[in-house]
XYZ file of C-alpha atoms in Angstrom:
220
model
C -58.675 56.540 -89.158
C -62.269 57.681 -89.997
C -63.556 60.872 -88.348
C -66.894 62.626 -88.340
C -66.965 66.331 -87.676
C -70.311 67.379 -86.339
C -70.146 71.264 -86.514
C -72.842 73.732 -87.769
C -70.333 76.482 -88.408
C -69.715 75.711 -92.082
C -66.287 77.427 -92.445
C -64.932 75.802 -89.259
C -66.268 72.447 -90.270
C -64.600 72.606 -93.760
C -61.356 73.922 -92.157
C -61.259 71.068 -89.705
C -62.046 68.494 -92.359
C -59.341 69.825 -94.763
C -56.717 69.889 -91.980
C -57.531 66.354 -90.756
C -57.499 65.044 -94.309
C -53.976 66.393 -94.658
C -53.159 64.329 -91.522
C -54.204 61.266 -93.568
C -57.676 60.834 -91.903
C -60.867 60.115 -93.707
C -63.339 62.873 -92.717
C -67.072 63.401 -93.141
C -69.084 66.439 -92.040
C -72.526 66.596 -90.350
C -74.188 70.012 -89.742
C -77.021 69.013 -87.325
C -77.312 66.656 -84.372
C -79.777 64.338 -85.932
C -77.622 63.970 -89.062
C -74.592 63.170 -86.952
C -76.492 60.516 -85.116
C -77.785 58.922 -88.343
C -74.296 58.960 -89.873
C -72.835 57.264 -86.749
C -75.438 54.613 -86.921
C -74.602 53.927 -90.551
C -70.841 54.180 -90.427
C -68.276 52.902 -87.900
C -66.372 56.126 -87.109
C -63.367 55.910 -85.001
C -63.699 59.387 -83.568
C -66.610 61.886 -83.528
C -65.662 65.557 -83.121
C -68.899 66.912 -81.623
C -70.018 70.509 -81.181
C -72.434 70.782 -78.175
C -74.462 73.562 -79.811
C -75.839 71.761 -82.858
C -79.289 72.555 -84.378
C -82.239 70.067 -84.511
C -80.566 67.772 -81.842
C -77.996 69.231 -79.372
C -74.648 67.722 -79.153
C -75.466 66.692 -75.561
C -78.313 64.557 -76.690
C -76.272 63.031 -79.567
C -73.687 62.114 -77.054
C -76.210 60.534 -74.714
C -77.794 58.463 -77.538
C -74.481 57.275 -79.004
C -73.293 56.067 -75.595
C -76.148 53.571 -75.609
C -74.634 51.806 -78.680
C -72.589 48.651 -78.124
C -69.652 50.124 -79.998
C -69.910 53.905 -80.096
C -67.131 56.158 -81.618
C -64.817 57.940 -79.363
C -66.332 61.382 -78.774
C -64.290 64.598 -78.464
C -66.639 67.285 -77.449
C -65.752 70.680 -79.031
C -67.515 73.753 -77.567
C -67.263 77.297 -76.437
C -68.397 76.320 -72.932
C -64.996 75.677 -71.515
C -65.503 76.235 -67.781
C -64.520 73.607 -65.257
C -68.271 72.708 -64.612
C -68.796 72.363 -68.240
C -65.892 70.099 -68.828
C -66.664 67.950 -65.804
C -70.365 67.592 -66.973
C -69.359 66.660 -70.528
C -66.872 64.037 -69.376
C -68.917 62.482 -66.605
C -72.635 63.085 -67.118
C -72.632 63.027 -70.915
C -69.949 60.479 -71.284
C -67.579 62.140 -73.705
C -64.127 60.725 -74.054
C -62.433 64.140 -74.261
C -63.328 67.793 -74.129
C -61.638 70.611 -75.944
C -62.964 74.272 -75.418
C -62.959 76.812 -78.173
C -60.757 78.460 -79.300
C -58.141 75.776 -79.651
C -54.904 75.030 -81.444
C -55.285 72.759 -84.330
C -52.154 70.703 -83.472
C -53.703 69.973 -80.173
C -56.914 68.767 -81.734
C -54.954 66.547 -84.068
C -53.127 65.048 -81.008
C -56.357 64.457 -79.139
C -57.999 62.898 -82.058
C -55.034 60.546 -82.682
C -55.004 59.590 -79.058
C -58.657 58.693 -79.082
C -58.279 56.784 -82.335
C -55.800 54.344 -80.820
C -58.485 51.897 -80.137
C -57.607 48.747 -78.138
C -58.404 45.738 -80.262
C -61.376 43.888 -78.869
C -60.508 40.302 -77.836
C -62.254 37.643 -79.968
C -65.319 36.057 -78.315
C -64.338 32.833 -76.564
C -67.164 30.376 -76.293
C -66.984 27.334 -74.113
C -69.349 24.332 -74.590
C -69.988 21.349 -72.299
C -73.087 19.244 -71.465
C -75.403 21.311 -73.618
C -74.165 24.540 -71.965
C -72.836 27.362 -74.156
C -70.867 29.978 -72.204
C -69.501 33.115 -73.828
C -66.539 34.346 -71.765
C -66.347 37.695 -73.484
C -69.990 38.679 -73.478
C -70.829 36.953 -70.168
C -73.763 35.121 -71.882
C -75.003 31.651 -71.141
C -77.496 29.329 -72.836
C -78.529 25.731 -72.200
C -80.192 23.814 -75.028
C -80.583 27.029 -76.961
C -82.359 28.719 -74.022
C -80.583 31.881 -72.775
C -80.071 32.101 -68.957
C -79.988 35.204 -66.712
C -77.340 34.609 -64.176
C -75.907 36.733 -61.335
C -72.167 37.428 -61.396
C -71.507 34.812 -58.767
C -73.655 32.145 -60.635
C -71.821 32.970 -63.863
C -68.361 32.681 -62.183
C -69.288 29.313 -60.592
C -70.620 27.877 -63.808
C -67.578 29.286 -65.747
C -65.239 27.222 -63.416
C -67.399 24.126 -63.888
C -67.569 24.374 -67.684
C -63.806 25.039 -67.910
C -63.170 22.025 -65.778
C -64.980 19.852 -68.478
C -66.528 17.350 -66.094
C -63.622 17.187 -63.578
C -64.407 18.085 -59.990
C -63.759 21.739 -59.011
C -62.811 21.725 -55.256
C -64.912 23.669 -52.868
C -61.797 25.693 -51.799
C -61.048 26.710 -55.401
C -64.651 27.994 -55.816
C -64.405 29.972 -52.583
C -60.989 31.590 -53.538
C -61.934 32.266 -57.155
C -65.524 33.418 -56.893
C -65.608 34.879 -53.461
C -62.425 35.667 -51.558
C -59.979 34.295 -48.998
C -61.889 35.921 -46.192
C -65.104 33.906 -46.700
C -65.738 31.323 -44.038
C -65.163 27.966 -45.727
C -68.049 26.546 -43.660
C -70.432 29.023 -45.197
C -73.439 27.850 -47.287
C -72.721 30.475 -49.900
C -71.384 27.988 -52.434
C -74.065 25.463 -51.874
C -76.790 28.055 -52.167
C -75.316 29.446 -55.388
C -75.058 25.873 -56.909
C -78.646 25.220 -55.849
C -79.823 28.329 -57.709
C -77.782 27.355 -60.715
C -79.365 23.868 -60.808
C -82.778 25.610 -60.825
C -81.835 27.946 -63.689
C -80.248 25.179 -65.727
C -83.471 23.171 -65.426
C -81.650 19.910 -64.679
C -80.899 19.400 -60.926
C -78.569 16.400 -61.852
C -76.464 18.417 -64.208
C -74.255 19.639 -61.334
C -73.127 16.703 -59.214
C -71.708 17.108 -55.649
C -68.577 14.967 -55.229
C -68.298 14.473 -51.486
C -64.964 15.739 -50.244
C -63.941 16.882 -53.723
C -66.350 19.657 -54.725
C -68.719 19.938 -57.711
C -68.619 18.866 -61.338
C -70.779 18.924 -64.401
C -72.299 15.739 -65.677
C -72.180 15.106 -69.345
């Protein structure tokens, strides 16, 4: 596990680093907020132990900025501000993964770092292709002929079913049950309206065919 300790108190930072290394962790140290941000941009840390009161750039600002990354480190906020309001603010508004007030027991810090470091492996991106459509199930991205499309959640879900069917008809009832819910009136025009918008975004009205009595299908 690779850990970054962002702490401006030099003695505490070295003490934490030494202790975590004895726990078989790879540890780096940053003494300012801007340095911590730069190091996280350059290195894929599993966990960032972040002091809120850092010079140059506050720990709060570092936390906000890192949360904008596609794959930020897990953040354990370490601070003397240990009141209930401070903890709630750190976990909700700032987006920290955990919050440990000072003073603390080192064994508890290690336990929290290990817990945060147990990352769930990201599923590999699964890409489906049919009739010039490329649909990434994991990232929820779609392109047709190399042109990216901006789809609503409902449009993506409908297209996902059609691409998975590979040209076979997808019954109207299946679309309703999967994309909407069982309470939707089967006579509603919601499916037809969504398919109509999809045709427009795909740029080829004939790409989605309506099979009378059977549903919709993609035309290769």
